[in-house]
PDB file of C-alpha atoms in Angstrom:
ATOM      1  CA  MET A   1      51.062  -0.834  26.400  1.00 44.00           C
ATOM      2  CA  ARG A   2      48.742  -1.971  29.003  1.00 50.00           C
ATOM      3  CA  SER A   3      46.381   0.594  30.535  1.00 56.00           C
ATOM      4  CA  LYS A   4      46.555   1.702  34.057  1.00 55.00           C
ATOM      5  CA  LEU A   5      43.479   0.511  34.842  1.00 48.00           C
ATOM      6  CA  LEU A   6      44.537  -3.151  33.907  1.00 52.00           C
ATOM      7  CA  GLU A   7      47.398  -2.343  36.018  1.00 55.00           C
ATOM      8  CA  GLU A   8      45.428  -1.332  38.826  1.00 51.00           C
ATOM      9  CA  VAL A   9      43.247  -4.456  38.648  1.00 45.00           C
ATOM     10  CA  ASP A  10      46.251  -6.733  38.629  1.00 53.00           C
ATOM     11  CA  HIS A  11      47.687  -5.045  41.673  1.00 51.00           C
ATOM     12  CA  PHE A  12      44.400  -5.431  43.813  1.00 48.00           C
ATOM     13  CA  ARG A  13      44.385  -9.207  42.609  1.00 51.00           C
ATOM     14  CA  GLN A  14      47.852 -10.048  43.613  1.00 52.00           C
ATOM     15  CA  SER A  15      47.587  -8.155  47.091  1.00 50.00           C
ATOM     16  CA  LEU A  16      44.434  -9.612  47.717  1.00 49.00           C
ATOM     17  CA  MET A  17      45.388 -13.115  46.894  1.00 52.00           C
ATOM     18  CA  GLY A  18      48.909 -12.535  48.919  1.00 50.00           C
ATOM     19  CA  ALA A  19      46.728 -11.408  52.042  1.00 51.00           C
ATOM     20  CA  VAL A  20      44.171 -14.189  52.016  1.00 56.00           C
ATOM     21  CA  SER A  21      46.645 -17.280  51.052  1.00 58.00           C
ATOM     22  CA  HIS A  22      47.302 -17.794  54.816  1.00 55.00           C
ATOM     23  CA  ASP A  23      43.884 -17.671  55.740  1.00 64.00           C
ATOM     24  CA  LEU A  24      43.055 -20.155  53.003  1.00 70.00           C
ATOM     25  CA  ARG A  25      45.444 -22.467  54.112  1.00 70.00           C
ATOM     26  CA  THR A  26      44.769 -22.760  57.503  1.00 70.00           C
ATOM     27  CA  PRO A  27      41.224 -24.309  57.317  1.00 73.00           C
ATOM     28  CA  LEU A  28      41.853 -26.481  54.246  1.00 81.00           C
ATOM     29  CA  ALA A  29      45.143 -27.929  56.407  1.00 80.00           C
ATOM     30  CA  THR A  30      42.815 -28.566  59.090  1.00 80.00           C
ATOM     31  CA  ILE A  31      40.215 -30.125  57.061  1.00 85.00           C
ATOM     32  CA  LYS A  32      42.652 -32.399  55.256  1.00 85.00           C
ATOM     33  CA  VAL A  33      44.349 -33.584  58.506  1.00 84.00           C
ATOM     34  CA  ALA A  34      40.923 -34.350  59.759  1.00 85.00           C
ATOM     35  CA  SER A  35      39.509 -35.947  57.075  1.00 89.00           C
ATOM     36  CA  SER A  36      42.853 -38.124  56.523  1.00 88.00           C
ATOM     37  CA  THR A  37      42.753 -39.201  59.861  1.00 87.00           C
ATOM     38  CA  LEU A  38      39.043 -40.313  60.022  1.00 88.00           C
ATOM     39  CA  ALA A  39      39.910 -42.150  56.399  1.00 88.00           C
ATOM     40  CA  ASN A  40      43.143 -44.064  57.515  1.00 87.00           C
ATOM     41  CA  ARG A  41      42.919 -44.429  61.342  1.00 85.00           C
ATOM     42  CA  SER A  42      38.912 -44.585  62.045  1.00 80.00           C
ATOM     43  CA  ALA A  43      39.137 -48.062  63.414  1.00 82.00           C
ATOM     44  CA  SER A  44      41.479 -46.924  66.571  1.00 87.00           C
ATOM     45  CA  LEU A  45      39.425 -44.057  67.399  1.00 85.00           C
ATOM     46  CA  THR A  46      37.036 -43.569  69.997  1.00 88.00           C
ATOM     47  CA  SER A  47      33.462 -42.461  69.125  1.00 87.00           C
ATOM     48  CA  ASP A  48      34.302 -39.110  71.120  1.00 86.00           C
ATOM     49  CA  GLU A  49      37.290 -38.781  68.629  1.00 86.00           C
ATOM     50  CA  VAL A  50      35.419 -39.141  65.928  1.00 88.00           C
ATOM     51  CA  ARG A  51      32.641 -36.893  66.596  1.00 87.00           C
ATOM     52  CA  GLU A  52      35.348 -34.009  67.725  1.00 85.00           C
ATOM     53  CA  LEU A  53      36.850 -34.560  64.230  1.00 87.00           C
ATOM     54  CA  TYR A  54      33.657 -34.485  62.351  1.00 88.00           C
ATOM     55  CA  ASN A  55      32.760 -31.320  64.059  1.00 82.00           C
ATOM     56  CA  LEU A  56      36.068 -30.049  63.520  1.00 82.00           C
ATOM     57  CA  ILE A  57      35.907 -30.261  59.700  1.00 87.00           C
ATOM     58  CA  GLU A  58      32.310 -28.704  60.065  1.00 85.00           C
ATOM     59  CA  VAL A  59      33.817 -25.844  61.889  1.00 77.00           C
ATOM     60  CA  GLU A  60      36.525 -25.310  59.407  1.00 81.00           C
ATOM     61  CA  SER A  61      34.449 -25.636  56.582  1.00 85.00           C
ATOM     62  CA  ASP A  62      31.727 -23.041  57.721  1.00 79.00           C
ATOM     63  CA  ARG A  63      34.972 -20.571  58.242  1.00 75.00           C
ATOM     64  CA  LEU A  64      36.296 -21.173  54.724  1.00 80.00           C
ATOM     65  CA  THR A  65      32.855 -20.720  53.313  1.00 81.00           C
ATOM     66  CA  ARG A  66      32.975 -17.353  55.046  1.00 73.00           C
ATOM     67  CA  LEU A  67      36.278 -16.568  53.890  1.00 75.00           C
ATOM     68  CA  VAL A  68      35.515 -17.035  50.195  1.00 78.00           C
ATOM     69  CA  SER A  69      32.017 -15.394  50.654  1.00 77.00           C
ATOM     70  CA  ASN A  70      33.752 -12.291  51.767  1.00 71.00           C
ATOM     71  CA  LEU A  71      36.395 -12.480  49.245  1.00 75.00           C
ATOM     72  CA  LEU A  72      33.413 -12.783  46.538  1.00 78.00           C
ATOM     73  CA  ASP A  73      31.747  -9.682  48.481  1.00 75.00           C
ATOM     74  CA  ILE A  74      34.947  -7.610  48.447  1.00 74.00           C
ATOM     75  CA  THR A  75      35.156  -8.315  44.627  1.00 76.00           C
ATOM     76  CA  ARG A  76      31.629  -7.273  43.818  1.00 75.00           C
ATOM     77  CA  ILE A  77      32.040  -3.802  45.821  1.00 71.00           C
ATOM     78  CA  GLU A  78      35.561  -3.217  44.158  1.00 72.00           C
ATOM     79  CA  ALA A  79      33.861  -3.655  40.800  1.00 75.00           C
ATOM     80  CA  GLY A  80      30.927  -1.581  41.718  1.00 76.00           C
ATOM     81  CA  VAL A  81      28.447  -3.943  40.819  1.00 74.00           C
ATOM     82  CA  PHE A  82      26.775  -4.811  43.973  1.00 79.00           C
ATOM     83  CA  THR A  83      23.122  -3.298  44.645  1.00 84.00           C
ATOM     84  CA  VAL A  84      20.963  -3.174  47.574  1.00 89.00           C
ATOM     85  CA  HIS A  85      17.466  -4.153  47.878  1.00 90.00           C
ATOM     86  CA  PRO A  86      15.878  -3.129  51.026  1.00 94.00           C
ATOM     87  CA  ASN A  87      12.636  -4.067  52.364  1.00 94.00           C
ATOM     88  CA  PRO A  88      10.975  -3.876  55.811  1.00 96.00           C
ATOM     89  CA  THR A  89      12.668  -6.478  57.903  1.00 96.00           C
ATOM     90  CA  SER A  90      12.495  -7.570  61.782  1.00 96.00           C
ATOM     91  CA  VAL A  91      15.670  -7.097  63.757  1.00 97.00           C
ATOM     92  CA  ARG A  92      14.603  -9.949  65.713  1.00 96.00           C
ATOM     93  CA  ASP A  93      14.896 -12.333  62.611  1.00 96.00           C
ATOM     94  CA  LEU A  94      18.027 -10.746  61.431  1.00 96.00           C
ATOM     95  CA  VAL A  95      19.773 -11.446  64.792  1.00 96.00           C
ATOM     96  CA  ARG A  96      18.317 -14.727  65.429  1.00 95.00           C
ATOM     97  CA  GLU A  97      19.032 -15.822  61.734  1.00 93.00           C
ATOM     98  CA  ALA A  98      23.017 -14.609  62.081  1.00 93.00           C
ATOM     99  CA  VAL A  99      23.216 -16.110  65.629  1.00 93.00           C
ATOM    100  CA  ASN A 100      22.280 -19.888  64.275  1.00 90.00           C
ATOM    101  CA  ALA A 101      24.281 -19.180  61.367  1.00 88.00           C
ATOM    102  CA  MET A 102      27.612 -18.946  63.766  1.00 89.00           C
ATOM    103  CA  LYS A 103      26.188 -21.741  66.174  1.00 86.00           C
ATOM    104  CA  PRO A 104      28.757 -24.661  64.861  1.00 82.00           C
ATOM    105  CA  THR A 105      31.782 -21.971  65.501  1.00 83.00           C
ATOM    106  CA  MET A 106      30.842 -20.754  68.770  1.00 85.00           C
ATOM    107  CA  GLY A 107      32.207 -23.341  70.789  1.00 83.00           C
ATOM    108  CA  ALA A 108      31.901 -22.409  74.590  1.00 87.00           C
ATOM    109  CA  HIS A 109      31.253 -18.798  73.795  1.00 91.00           C
ATOM    110  CA  ARG A 110      27.564 -17.788  74.576  1.00 92.00           C
ATOM    111  CA  VAL A 111      25.542 -15.024  72.604  1.00 94.00           C
ATOM    112  CA  ASP A 112      22.948 -12.814  74.508  1.00 95.00           C
ATOM    113  CA  SER A 113      20.645 -11.295  72.395  1.00 95.00           C
ATOM    114  CA  ILE A 114      18.823  -7.786  73.715  1.00 96.00           C
ATOM    115  CA  VAL A 115      16.450  -7.090  71.007  1.00 96.00           C
ATOM    116  CA  PRO A 116      13.050  -5.830  72.552  1.00 95.00           C
ATOM    117  CA  ALA A 117       9.910  -6.990  70.797  1.00 92.00           C
ATOM    118  CA  SER A 118       8.662  -3.363  70.486  1.00 92.00           C
ATOM    119  CA  LEU A 119      11.257  -2.722  67.794  1.00 95.00           C
ATOM    120  CA  PRO A 120      10.056  -1.534  64.478  1.00 95.00           C
ATOM    121  CA  ALA A 121      10.962  -3.175  61.355  1.00 96.00           C
ATOM    122  CA  VAL A 122      13.908  -1.802  59.403  1.00 97.00           C
ATOM    123  CA  ASN A 123      14.507  -0.989  55.656  1.00 97.00           C
ATOM    124  CA  VAL A 124      17.252  -2.720  55.098  1.00 96.00           C
ATOM    125  CA  ASP A 125      18.594  -5.793  52.358  1.00 92.00           C
ATOM    126  CA  SER A 126      18.388  -8.585  54.986  1.00 93.00           C
ATOM    127  CA  LEU A 127      21.112 -10.513  52.988  1.00 88.00           C
ATOM    128  CA  LEU A 128      23.616  -7.748  53.493  1.00 91.00           C
ATOM    129  CA  ILE A 129      22.750  -6.590  56.815  1.00 94.00           C
ATOM    130  CA  GLY A 130      22.610 -10.121  57.962  1.00 93.00           C
ATOM    131  CA  GLN A 131      26.390 -10.434  56.713  1.00 90.00           C
ATOM    132  CA  VAL A 132      27.010  -7.497  58.796  1.00 94.00           C
ATOM    133  CA  LEU A 133      25.680  -9.348  61.717  1.00 95.00           C
ATOM    134  CA  ILE A 134      27.764 -12.499  60.757  1.00 93.00           C
ATOM    135  CA  ASN A 135      30.922 -10.934  59.969  1.00 91.00           C
ATOM    136  CA  LEU A 136      30.666  -8.906  63.794  1.00 94.00           C
ATOM    137  CA  LEU A 137      29.540 -12.213  65.576  1.00 94.00           C
ATOM    138  CA  ASP A 138      33.019 -13.864  63.872  1.00 90.00           C
ATOM    139  CA  ASN A 139      35.016 -11.050  64.693  1.00 89.00           C
ATOM    140  CA  ALA A 140      33.839 -11.231  68.508  1.00 91.00           C
ATOM    141  CA  ILE A 141      34.438 -14.994  68.724  1.00 91.00           C
ATOM    142  CA  ARG A 142      37.663 -14.860  67.291  1.00 86.00           C
ATOM    143  CA  HIS A 143      39.192 -12.298  69.937  1.00 86.00           C
ATOM    144  CA  SER A 144      36.821 -13.313  73.171  1.00 87.00           C
ATOM    145  CA  PRO A 145      38.145 -15.502  75.630  1.00 88.00           C
ATOM    146  CA  ASP A 146      36.891 -19.266  75.218  1.00 86.00           C
ATOM    147  CA  ASP A 147      34.087 -19.098  77.410  1.00 86.00           C
ATOM    148  CA  GLY A 148      33.410 -15.346  76.726  1.00 89.00           C
ATOM    149  CA  VAL A 149      29.823 -13.874  76.539  1.00 93.00           C
ATOM    150  CA  ILE A 150      28.831 -11.738  73.444  1.00 94.00           C
ATOM    151  CA  THR A 151      26.240  -9.383  73.307  1.00 95.00           C
ATOM    152  CA  VAL A 152      23.956  -8.386  70.536  1.00 97.00           C
ATOM    153  CA  GLU A 153      21.437  -5.333  71.764  1.00 97.00           C
ATOM    154  CA  ALA A 154      19.488  -3.446  69.705  1.00 97.00           C
ATOM    155  CA  ARG A 155      17.619   0.008  70.579  1.00 96.00           C
ATOM    156  CA  ARG A 156      15.497   2.727  68.838  1.00 96.00           C
ATOM    157  CA  GLU A 157      16.735   6.411  68.625  1.00 94.00           C
ATOM    158  CA  MET A 158      13.929   8.367  66.607  1.00 90.00           C
ATOM    159  CA  ARG A 159      14.134   7.155  62.769  1.00 91.00           C
ATOM    160  CA  GLN A 160      16.820   4.762  63.253  1.00 95.00           C
ATOM    161  CA  VAL A 161      17.880   1.194  65.035  1.00 97.00           C
ATOM    162  CA  ILE A 162      21.089   1.134  66.931  1.00 97.00           C
ATOM    163  CA  LEU A 163      22.746  -2.427  66.643  1.00 97.00           C
ATOM    164  CA  SER A 164      25.611  -3.444  68.722  1.00 97.00           C
ATOM    165  CA  VAL A 165      27.941  -6.402  69.034  1.00 96.00           C
ATOM    166  CA  THR A 166      30.039  -6.553  72.059  1.00 95.00           C
ATOM    167  CA  ASP A 167      32.533  -9.088  73.035  1.00 93.00           C
ATOM    168  CA  GLN A 168      34.859  -9.538  76.526  1.00 91.00           C
ATOM    169  CA  GLY A 169      38.151  -9.306  74.587  1.00 88.00           C
ATOM    170  CA  PRO A 170      41.271  -7.219  74.883  1.00 85.00           C
ATOM    171  CA  GLY A 171      39.504  -4.375  72.780  1.00 84.00           C
ATOM    172  CA  ILE A 172      41.346  -2.082  70.357  1.00 81.00           C
ATOM    173  CA  GLU A 173      44.061   0.556  70.780  1.00 79.00           C
ATOM    174  CA  PRO A 174      42.879   3.946  69.918  1.00 76.00           C
ATOM    175  CA  SER A 175      45.263   4.179  66.940  1.00 73.00           C
ATOM    176  CA  GLN A 176      43.904   1.340  65.463  1.00 76.00           C
ATOM    177  CA  ARG A 177      40.278   1.799  65.617  1.00 73.00           C
ATOM    178  CA  GLN A 178      39.830   3.531  62.085  1.00 73.00           C
ATOM    179  CA  ALA A 179      42.543   0.646  60.579  1.00 76.00           C
ATOM    180  CA  VAL A 180      40.234  -2.211  61.699  1.00 82.00           C
ATOM    181  CA  PHE A 181      37.943  -1.112  58.978  1.00 80.00           C
ATOM    182  CA  GLU A 182      40.561  -1.010  56.346  1.00 76.00           C
ATOM    183  CA  ARG A 183      41.407  -4.352  54.184  1.00 62.00           C
ATOM    184  CA  PHE A 184      44.173  -5.959  55.461  1.00 54.00           C
ATOM    185  CA  ALA A 185      45.711  -3.477  57.423  1.00 53.00           C
ATOM    186  CA  ARG A 186      48.275  -4.151  59.733  1.00 50.00           C
ATOM    187  CA  LEU A 187      47.790  -3.585  63.412  1.00 46.00           C
ATOM    188  CA  ASP A 188      50.003  -2.849  66.145  1.00 45.00           C
ATOM    189  CA  THR A 189      49.573  -6.271  67.783  1.00 44.00           C
ATOM    190  CA  GLY A 190      51.277  -7.879  64.975  1.00 41.00           C
ATOM    191  CA  GLY A 191      48.244  -9.341  63.144  1.00 43.00           C
ATOM    192  CA  ARG A 192      46.311  -7.648  60.831  1.00 43.00           C
ATOM    193  CA  ALA A 193      42.623  -6.779  59.866  1.00 50.00           C
ATOM    194  CA  GLY A 194      40.726  -9.356  57.592  1.00 63.00           C
ATOM    195  CA  LEU A 195      38.081  -8.453  55.163  1.00 76.00           C
ATOM    196  CA  GLY A 196      34.885  -8.840  57.405  1.00 83.00           C
ATOM    197  CA  LEU A 197      34.979  -5.549  58.825  1.00 88.00           C
ATOM    198  CA  THR A 198      35.619  -3.985  55.912  1.00 86.00           C
ATOM    199  CA  ILE A 199      32.811  -5.585  54.306  1.00 87.00           C
ATOM    200  CA  ALA A 200      30.636  -4.621  57.063  1.00 91.00           C
ATOM    201  CA  LYS A 201      31.262  -1.076  56.671  1.00 92.00           C
ATOM    202  CA  ASN A 202      31.063  -1.135  53.087  1.00 89.00           C
ATOM    203  CA  PHE A 203      27.270  -2.724  53.759  1.00 92.00           C
ATOM    204  CA  VAL A 204      26.291  -0.415  56.444  1.00 95.00           C
ATOM    205  CA  GLU A 205      27.228   2.640  54.553  1.00 92.00           C
ATOM    206  CA  ALA A 206      25.577   1.335  51.359  1.00 91.00           C
ATOM    207  CA  HIS A 207      22.249   1.894  53.429  1.00 94.00           C
ATOM    208  CA  GLY A 208      23.270   5.333  53.859  1.00 94.00           C
ATOM    209  CA  GLN A 209      24.313   4.464  57.419  1.00 96.00           C
ATOM    210  CA  GLU A 210      27.248   4.537  59.729  1.00 96.00           C
ATOM    211  CA  ILE A 211      29.188   1.994  61.805  1.00 95.00           C
ATOM    212  CA  TRP A 212      32.146   2.661  64.498  1.00 94.00           C
ATOM    213  CA  TYR A 213      33.637   1.352  67.366  1.00 92.00           C
ATOM    214  CA  GLU A 214      33.276   1.990  71.048  1.00 91.00           C
ATOM    215  CA  ASP A 215      35.221   0.541  73.991  1.00 88.00           C
ATOM    216  CA  ALA A 216      32.829  -1.903  76.267  1.00 86.00           C
ATOM    217  CA  PRO A 217      33.175  -2.638  79.917  1.00 80.00           C
ATOM    218  CA  ASN A 218      36.126  -4.787  80.885  1.00 76.00           C
ATOM    219  CA  HIS A 219      38.073  -3.822  77.932  1.00 78.00           C
ATOM    220  CA  GLY A 220      35.977  -5.312  75.662  1.00 88.00           C
ATOM    221  CA  ALA A 221      34.949  -4.087  72.126  1.00 90.00           C
ATOM    222  CA  ARG A 222      31.643  -2.882  70.651  1.00 94.00           C
ATOM    223  CA  PHE A 223      30.987  -2.430  67.198  1.00 95.00           C
ATOM    224  CA  VAL A 224      28.018  -0.395  66.748  1.00 97.00           C
ATOM    225  CA  PHE A 225      25.807   0.333  63.410  1.00 97.00           C
ATOM    226  CA  THR A 226      22.753   2.254  62.483  1.00 97.00           C
ATOM    227  CA  LEU A 227      19.642   1.029  60.500  1.00 97.00           C
ATOM    228  CA  PRO A 228      16.991   3.192  58.985  1.00 96.00           C
ATOM    229  CA  VAL A 229      13.488   2.386  60.654  1.00 96.00           C
ATOM    230  CA  ALA A 230      11.052   1.253  57.775  1.00 93.00           C
ATOM    231  CA  ASP A 231       7.573   2.591  57.484  1.00 81.00           C
ATOM    232  CA  GLU A 232       5.785   1.174  60.276  1.00 64.00           C
ATOM    233  CA  THR A 233       2.552   0.519  58.302  1.00 60.00           C
ATOM    234  CA  ALA A 234       4.620  -1.691  55.550  1.00 57.00           C
ATOM    235  CA  PRO A 235       4.224  -5.435  56.071  1.00 59.00           C
ATOM    236  CA  LEU A 236       7.076  -7.817  56.621  1.00 58.00           C
ATOM    237  CA  ARG A 237       9.069  -9.713  54.159  1.00 54.00           C
TER     238      ARG A 237
END
């Protein structure tokens, strides 16, 4: 007789793969069409069309990479095998590296970073918090108008740094504001939450910190989280 634990593992695996199957197929199909077009019709394409197809392959490959990374992260979280390795880290570096990582998928979106140079270092696992920022930026890009502005802002409050990512999208209904942090939760809009916000929540809470949603001006969405200030005499890594 199978153990209850094995049944739970199987249920998790089946529900996970069922939920992400569409998300995996979409970038793969786009990459396939773009690469086939380049292989079979390159002689009839203009240089601009070729450049556009190569850019599409790069964007969808990055999207697929993020999805696979999120799948691996949620598997580690569910298995209880991921660990946090905090070190004094520059907030400016965290933001800059996350924004740079997302540039290929930004299109006409613009990111405004408001990160004072006077901010102290934070005591975090830079890989995990970097992924938090990438996931929040990815969420903002997907829900913002094509030419929307995304704002990343940081400020100090006592022994914490408060970081936020704000978009100019439609925002989230009050009844859905906790559900967006749940894995593949069904939303009133007919869509569903993905893994990105779930992982962001887990990674922030693994540092003993909090993440939450706020309404932004003009009906946008703002995701806010706290980070612990490091010993200000410690060197950055």
